[in-house]
Short mmCIF file of C-alpha atoms in Angstrom, two decimals:
data_model
loop_
_atom_site.label_atom_id
_atom_site.label_comp_id
_atom_site.label_asym_id
_atom_site.label_seq_id
_atom_site.Cartn_x
_atom_site.Cartn_y
_atom_site.Cartn_z
CA MET A 26 -12.80 18.15 -20.44
CA SER A 27 -14.30 14.54 -19.80
CA ASP A 28 -14.83 13.30 -16.15
CA ALA A 29 -13.91 9.48 -17.09
CA ALA A 30 -10.69 8.62 -15.74
CA THR A 31 -8.34 5.25 -15.16
CA MET A 32 -6.97 4.63 -12.08
CA VAL A 33 -4.55 1.86 -10.79
CA LEU A 34 -3.54 1.40 -7.33
CA VAL A 35 -0.68 -1.32 -6.21
CA GLY A 36 0.77 -2.32 -3.10
CA ASP A 37 3.99 -2.14 -2.01
CA ILE A 38 6.89 -0.63 -4.16
CA ASN A 39 10.57 -1.13 -2.99
CA LEU A 40 13.10 -0.35 -5.76
CA LYS A 41 16.28 -1.71 -4.38
CA ARG A 42 18.63 -2.44 -6.78
CA ASP A 43 19.56 -6.02 -6.02
CA LEU A 44 20.71 -8.89 -7.35
CA GLN A 45 19.04 -9.15 -10.75
CA PHE A 46 16.54 -6.25 -9.94
CA ASP A 47 17.53 -2.99 -11.54
CA GLU A 48 15.67 -0.41 -13.84
CA ARG A 49 14.15 -2.94 -16.35
CA ALA A 50 12.24 -4.23 -13.56
CA LEU A 51 8.81 -2.41 -14.57
CA ASP A 52 9.19 -2.63 -18.27
CA LEU A 53 6.50 -5.59 -18.72
CA VAL A 54 3.73 -3.40 -16.83
CA ASP A 55 4.91 0.02 -18.28
CA GLY A 56 1.85 -0.06 -20.48
CA GLU A 57 -0.63 -0.86 -17.73
CA LEU A 58 1.02 1.76 -15.76
CA ARG A 59 1.02 4.72 -18.55
CA ARG A 60 -2.44 4.21 -19.90
CA ALA A 61 -4.12 4.88 -16.73
CA ASP A 62 -4.99 8.63 -15.65
CA VAL A 63 -3.87 8.03 -11.92
CA ARG A 64 -1.35 5.65 -10.55
CA LEU A 65 -0.88 5.22 -6.87
CA GLY A 66 1.17 2.85 -4.43
CA ASN A 67 3.08 2.52 -1.11
CA LEU A 68 6.71 3.17 -1.48
CA GLU A 69 8.03 0.67 0.56
CA GLY A 70 11.94 2.28 0.67
CA MET A 71 13.38 5.43 1.12
CA PHE A 72 15.63 6.92 -1.68
CA TYR A 73 18.79 7.45 0.40
CA ASP A 74 22.54 6.11 1.32
CA PRO A 75 22.37 2.72 0.13
CA ALA A 76 25.29 2.24 2.34
CA ILE A 77 23.20 2.65 5.69
CA GLU A 78 21.56 -0.37 7.22
CA LEU A 79 18.09 0.78 9.26
CA ASP A 80 19.28 -0.05 13.21
CA TYR A 81 15.86 -1.54 14.14
CA LYS A 82 15.57 -3.57 10.83
CA PRO A 83 19.02 -5.75 10.22
CA GLY A 84 19.66 -6.33 6.90
CA TRP A 85 17.46 -3.64 5.63
CA PHE A 86 19.41 -0.82 3.27
CA HIS A 87 18.06 2.32 1.80
CA ASN A 88 17.01 2.38 -2.08
CA GLU A 89 19.85 4.01 -4.11
CA PRO A 90 18.51 7.54 -5.08
CA GLU A 91 18.58 6.97 -9.08
CA MET A 92 16.25 4.42 -8.82
CA ALA A 93 13.78 7.31 -8.17
CA GLU A 94 13.64 7.78 -11.69
CA MET A 95 11.50 4.22 -12.41
CA LEU A 96 8.69 6.36 -10.91
CA ARG A 97 8.94 9.18 -13.31
CA GLY A 98 5.97 8.80 -15.39
CA ARG A 99 4.56 5.47 -13.83
CA PHE A 100 3.32 6.83 -10.71
CA ASP A 101 1.41 10.30 -9.79
CA ALA A 102 1.63 9.76 -5.90
CA VAL A 103 3.16 7.59 -3.57
CA GLY A 104 2.01 6.78 0.29
CA CYS A 105 5.37 7.14 2.43
CA ALA A 106 3.69 5.70 5.84
CA ASN A 107 5.86 2.46 7.02
CA ASN A 108 8.37 1.61 9.03
CA VAL A 109 11.20 2.13 6.65
CA HIS A 110 10.46 5.87 6.09
CA ALA A 111 12.61 7.23 9.12
CA TYR A 112 14.90 9.91 10.71
CA GLU A 113 16.68 12.60 8.49
CA GLY A 114 16.68 10.37 5.20
CA ILE A 115 12.68 11.00 5.11
CA ALA A 116 13.44 14.58 3.67
CA VAL A 117 16.05 13.35 1.44
CA SER A 118 13.84 10.62 -0.39
CA CYS A 119 11.17 13.07 -0.82
CA GLN A 120 13.27 15.54 -2.39
CA HIS A 121 14.15 12.68 -5.20
CA LEU A 122 10.26 12.25 -5.39
CA ASP A 123 9.96 15.74 -5.74
CA ARG A 124 12.61 15.56 -8.66
CA VAL A 125 10.75 12.74 -10.62
CA GLY A 126 7.38 14.76 -10.35
CA VAL A 127 5.82 12.25 -7.65
CA LEU A 128 3.34 13.65 -4.93
CA HIS A 129 3.80 11.83 -1.58
CA THR A 130 2.08 11.84 1.99
CA GLY A 131 2.30 9.81 5.09
CA ALA A 132 5.99 11.00 6.16
CA GLY A 133 7.68 14.15 6.48
CA ARG A 134 10.21 16.47 8.32
CA ASN A 135 7.41 16.96 11.09
CA HIS A 136 3.77 15.97 12.10
CA ASP A 137 2.12 18.47 9.75
CA GLU A 138 4.25 17.65 6.51
CA ALA A 139 3.54 13.91 7.67
CA HIS A 140 -0.35 14.42 7.76
CA ALA A 141 -0.06 16.59 4.70
CA PRO A 142 -2.19 15.00 1.63
CA ALA A 143 -1.27 14.42 -1.73
CA ILE A 144 -3.81 16.88 -4.27
CA PHE A 145 -3.77 16.76 -7.76
CA GLU A 146 -6.35 16.84 -10.75
CA ARG A 147 -6.70 14.63 -13.94
CA GLN A 148 -9.46 14.53 -16.43
CA GLY A 149 -11.55 17.25 -14.58
CA THR A 150 -11.47 15.18 -11.21
CA ARG A 151 -9.52 15.85 -8.17
CA PHE A 152 -7.75 13.19 -6.15
CA GLY A 153 -6.55 13.17 -2.66
CA LEU A 154 -4.46 10.57 -0.82
CA LEU A 155 -3.17 10.20 2.71
CA ALA A 156 -1.23 7.43 4.25
CA TYR A 157 -0.54 6.17 7.69
CA THR A 158 1.36 3.18 9.58
CA SER A 159 0.69 1.14 12.34
CA LEU A 160 3.87 -0.49 12.68
CA ASP A 161 6.45 -0.08 15.70
CA GLY A 162 10.06 0.02 15.56
CA VAL A 163 10.29 3.94 13.89
CA GLU A 164 9.68 6.85 15.80
CA VAL A 165 6.74 8.77 14.68
CA ALA A 166 6.39 12.15 13.24
CA THR A 167 6.25 15.00 15.65
CA ALA A 168 6.30 18.94 15.83
CA SER A 169 9.82 18.60 15.77
CA ARG A 170 10.96 15.12 14.42
CA PRO A 171 10.73 13.67 11.22
CA GLY A 172 9.02 10.19 11.12
CA PRO A 173 5.81 8.70 9.26
CA ALA A 174 2.03 9.37 10.03
CA ARG A 175 0.90 6.57 12.63
CA ILE A 176 -2.13 4.97 13.89
CA LYS A 177 -0.86 2.61 16.57
CA GLY A 178 -2.52 -0.62 17.50
CA TYR A 179 -2.80 -2.80 20.90
CA THR A 180 -3.48 -5.88 21.48
CA SER A 181 -4.90 -8.52 23.62
CA TYR A 182 -5.06 -12.41 24.38
CA GLU A 183 -8.52 -13.85 25.21
CA PRO A 184 -8.21 -17.67 26.70
CA PRO A 185 -9.37 -20.13 23.95
CA ARG A 186 -13.03 -21.10 24.37
CA SER A 187 -12.01 -24.92 24.09
CA THR A 188 -10.78 -26.73 27.36
CA ARG A 189 -8.62 -28.92 24.86
CA PRO A 190 -4.97 -28.24 26.08
CA GLY A 191 -2.76 -26.53 23.81
CA MET A 192 -5.28 -24.48 21.89
CA PRO A 193 -4.07 -21.02 21.01
CA PRO A 194 -5.88 -18.10 22.51
CA ILE A 195 -8.08 -15.43 20.58
CA VAL A 196 -6.35 -12.56 19.52
CA HIS A 197 -8.27 -9.28 19.71
CA SER A 198 -6.25 -6.00 18.31
CA TRP A 199 -7.84 -1.94 18.23
CA PRO A 200 -6.28 1.17 17.04
CA ASP A 201 -5.11 3.94 19.30
CA ALA A 202 -8.42 6.18 19.92
CA ALA A 203 -6.37 9.86 19.97
CA GLU A 204 -4.38 8.74 16.69
CA LEU A 205 -7.37 7.34 14.64
CA ALA A 206 -9.09 10.51 15.25
CA THR A 207 -6.26 12.17 14.00
CA ALA A 208 -6.50 10.28 11.07
CA VAL A 209 -10.49 10.75 10.93
CA GLU A 210 -9.99 14.51 11.18
CA ASP A 211 -7.25 14.65 8.25
CA ILE A 212 -9.81 12.84 6.25
CA GLN A 213 -12.87 14.94 7.02
CA ARG A 214 -10.72 18.18 6.28
CA LEU A 215 -9.47 16.63 2.78
CA ARG A 216 -13.07 15.45 2.11
CA PRO A 217 -14.63 18.59 0.53
CA GLN A 218 -11.17 19.40 -1.46
CA VAL A 219 -11.37 16.40 -3.93
CA ASP A 220 -13.53 14.10 -5.74
CA VAL A 221 -11.93 10.90 -5.02
CA LEU A 222 -10.29 10.03 -1.78
CA VAL A 223 -7.86 7.02 -1.18
CA THR A 224 -6.30 6.51 2.07
CA TYR A 225 -3.10 3.99 2.10
CA PHE A 226 -2.93 1.78 5.68
CA HIS A 227 0.48 0.00 6.32
CA TRP A 228 -0.83 -2.84 8.75
CA GLY A 229 -1.56 -6.51 9.73
CA LEU A 230 1.17 -9.32 9.80
CA THR A 231 3.78 -10.03 7.44
CA GLY A 232 2.59 -13.08 5.42
CA TRP A 233 -0.29 -13.50 7.10
CA GLN A 234 -4.05 -13.49 4.87
CA GLU A 235 -6.05 -13.36 7.86
CA THR A 236 -7.04 -9.64 8.44
CA CYS A 237 -6.62 -8.25 12.00
CA GLU A 238 -9.61 -6.65 14.00
CA TYR A 239 -7.86 -3.42 14.05
CA GLN A 240 -7.43 -3.12 10.53
CA ARG A 241 -11.08 -3.28 10.13
CA THR A 242 -11.66 -0.95 12.75
CA ILE A 243 -9.23 1.45 10.97
CA ALA A 244 -10.66 1.02 7.40
CA GLN A 245 -14.54 1.44 8.08
CA ALA A 246 -13.84 4.60 10.22
CA ALA A 247 -11.74 5.86 7.28
CA VAL A 248 -14.68 5.24 4.86
CA ASP A 249 -17.39 6.64 7.90
CA ALA A 250 -14.90 9.71 7.46
CA GLY A 251 -15.36 9.75 4.05
CA ALA A 252 -12.45 7.99 2.09
CA ASP A 253 -13.71 6.29 -1.13
CA ILE A 254 -11.27 3.54 -1.34
CA VAL A 255 -8.79 2.15 1.33
CA VAL A 256 -5.71 0.20 0.43
CA GLY A 257 -3.45 -1.88 2.72
CA SER A 258 0.10 -2.37 2.54
CA HIS A 259 2.73 -4.34 4.55
CA PRO A 260 1.63 -7.88 4.73
CA HIS A 261 3.53 -8.50 1.37
CA THR A 262 0.61 -11.34 0.67
CA HIS A 263 -2.91 -10.73 -0.32
CA GLN A 264 -5.85 -10.39 2.26
CA GLY A 265 -9.70 -10.21 1.24
CA ILE A 266 -11.51 -7.39 -0.45
CA GLU A 267 -14.80 -5.60 1.44
CA ARG A 268 -17.47 -3.59 0.04
CA TYR A 269 -18.31 -1.05 3.05
CA LYS A 270 -21.15 1.87 2.45
CA GLY A 271 -20.31 2.21 -1.25
CA ALA A 272 -16.49 2.39 -0.79
CA ALA A 273 -13.89 -0.40 -1.61
CA ILE A 274 -11.53 -1.91 0.82
CA PHE A 275 -8.43 -3.67 -0.32
CA TYR A 276 -6.69 -4.88 2.90
CA SER A 277 -3.68 -5.92 1.40
CA LEU A 278 -2.58 -5.80 -2.39
CA GLY A 279 0.94 -7.89 -1.59
CA ASN A 280 3.98 -6.60 -3.58
CA PHE A 281 3.74 -4.92 -6.71
CA CYS A 282 7.59 -5.06 -6.90
CA PHE A 283 10.58 -5.65 -4.32
CA GLY A 284 13.75 -5.61 -5.06
CA TRP A 285 15.18 -6.37 -1.72
CA LYS A 286 16.75 -9.77 -1.79
CA LEU A 287 15.67 -10.56 1.61
CA HIS A 288 12.13 -10.73 0.28
CA ARG A 289 13.15 -12.61 -2.88
CA GLN A 290 11.61 -16.18 -2.29
CA ALA A 291 8.85 -15.15 0.25
CA THR A 292 7.00 -12.35 -1.59
CA TYR A 293 7.01 -12.11 -5.25
CA GLU A 294 2.96 -11.41 -5.76
CA GLY A 295 0.59 -9.35 -5.66
CA SER A 296 -2.16 -7.54 -7.41
CA ILE A 297 -3.16 -4.02 -9.45
CA VAL A 298 -6.50 -2.83 -9.00
CA ARG A 299 -8.08 -0.84 -11.75
CA VAL A 300 -10.43 1.84 -10.93
CA LYS A 301 -12.87 3.35 -13.29
CA VAL A 302 -13.77 6.77 -12.61
CA GLU A 303 -17.00 8.35 -13.81
CA ASN A 304 -18.74 11.61 -12.82
CA LYS A 305 -16.06 12.23 -10.31
CA ARG A 306 -16.73 8.99 -8.61
CA ALA A 307 -15.31 5.64 -8.21
CA THR A 308 -17.71 3.54 -10.19
CA ALA A 309 -16.16 -0.06 -10.59
CA PHE A 310 -13.39 -1.99 -9.45
CA SER A 311 -11.20 -5.19 -10.89
CA VAL A 312 -8.16 -6.75 -9.69
CA VAL A 313 -5.20 -8.15 -12.44
CA PRO A 314 -2.69 -10.69 -10.55
CA VAL A 315 0.90 -9.86 -10.96
CA LYS A 316 4.02 -11.63 -10.16
CA ARG A 317 8.01 -10.70 -10.24
CA ASN A 318 9.27 -13.37 -12.71
CA GLU A 319 12.36 -15.40 -12.70
CA HIS A 320 14.43 -12.39 -14.36
CA ASP A 321 13.13 -10.12 -11.80
CA ARG A 322 10.57 -8.40 -14.26
CA ILE A 323 7.21 -7.81 -13.12
CA GLU A 324 4.59 -9.17 -15.51
CA LEU A 325 0.45 -9.43 -15.59
CA LEU A 326 -0.79 -12.55 -15.31
CA ASN A 327 -3.98 -14.33 -16.69
CA PRO A 328 -6.65 -14.85 -13.74
CA SER A 329 -7.92 -17.92 -15.59
CA GLU A 330 -4.64 -20.14 -15.63
CA GLY A 331 -1.43 -20.72 -13.72
CA ASP A 332 -0.26 -18.35 -11.01
CA GLY A 333 -2.81 -15.88 -11.89
CA GLN A 334 -5.41 -18.50 -11.27
CA ALA A 335 -4.11 -19.41 -8.14
CA ILE A 336 -4.16 -15.67 -6.91
CA ALA A 337 -7.87 -15.23 -8.09
CA THR A 338 -8.75 -18.33 -6.00
CA THR A 339 -7.23 -17.02 -3.01
CA LEU A 340 -8.78 -13.56 -3.19
CA THR A 341 -12.36 -15.22 -4.07
CA ARG A 342 -11.72 -17.02 -0.53
CA LEU A 343 -10.54 -14.22 1.22
CA SER A 344 -13.20 -11.86 0.01
CA ALA A 345 -16.20 -14.17 0.65
CA ARG A 346 -15.27 -13.65 4.51
CA PHE A 347 -16.45 -10.04 4.16
CA GLY A 348 -19.54 -10.57 1.64
CA THR A 349 -17.68 -10.00 -1.28
CA THR A 350 -18.30 -11.58 -4.48
CA LEU A 351 -15.43 -11.85 -7.35
CA ALA A 352 -15.62 -13.05 -10.78
CA VAL A 353 -13.09 -13.81 -13.44
CA ALA A 354 -13.85 -11.50 -16.29
CA GLY A 355 -11.18 -11.89 -19.56
CA ASP A 356 -7.92 -10.48 -17.96
CA GLU A 357 -9.19 -9.12 -14.88
CA ILE A 358 -11.23 -10.22 -11.65
CA ALA A 359 -14.25 -8.17 -11.30
CA VAL A 360 -15.30 -6.92 -7.83
CA ALA A 361 -19.07 -7.40 -7.37
#
């Protein structure tokens, strides 16, 4: 059996049937997903009663359970650590994922389930996935309560160094030490069980392309603990790419697909990461821009023209801040 494998990583996946968004939404990227040996993403929506509105998130309704079928054969595992996986719906949603053959991590009926990794083998290589959220508003998983796995963050404000009136403060942020330590222990425990270890973190600010301090602290701690690839979700827009100690950190991949109508105009772009795995190691990374078109179909974009080129330019600018070089090569953006 060959040790070579291909993996694709995507950002936020929301499969709410809304307006034009329906079961045909992934038709144009179906080939990209099915060709890969491993497919991972952040599931930003539970498969539960679509008539229920989240009490702490007005206007947000759950995904229709039958929409879980869209993941069958297209994804191997998803992270469920986010601010829309909550309460008793978690167990029901995970049952639907089990039904369509998709592994999951990051949320469960209790703390142990939420922190349990997804582990599977493809092409002779063992892969592991863990997921955590840093957002508030949802009750975290405990020994007796369902919820997501969490690394809480804190914020402080330093007066501006300029004396000009009206200057904004300098914002600092950092993760909760105890919850970060728990995540580090999870990663260290998983490390000897797998060849390629991926972590998804639900963090940052909606619509914000700047990376917060605490995101970088968590990402580097994850790599130090043994993660090979770190992927961020929740900003619903792109953030930069960092190479750190041989690992790759994608601070935000934007939206892969998002059916919820309240996100319709603001967050319709994202990226797919292609990963080459050789000899049980992730050896090369590239990015392909994607966009939800006017018919609510997700399509691959050419990074040399139009919206694809705009995304490539944005990613190049944001990644340069981390010392990462990107270069368009054919239908993708190579990460140096």
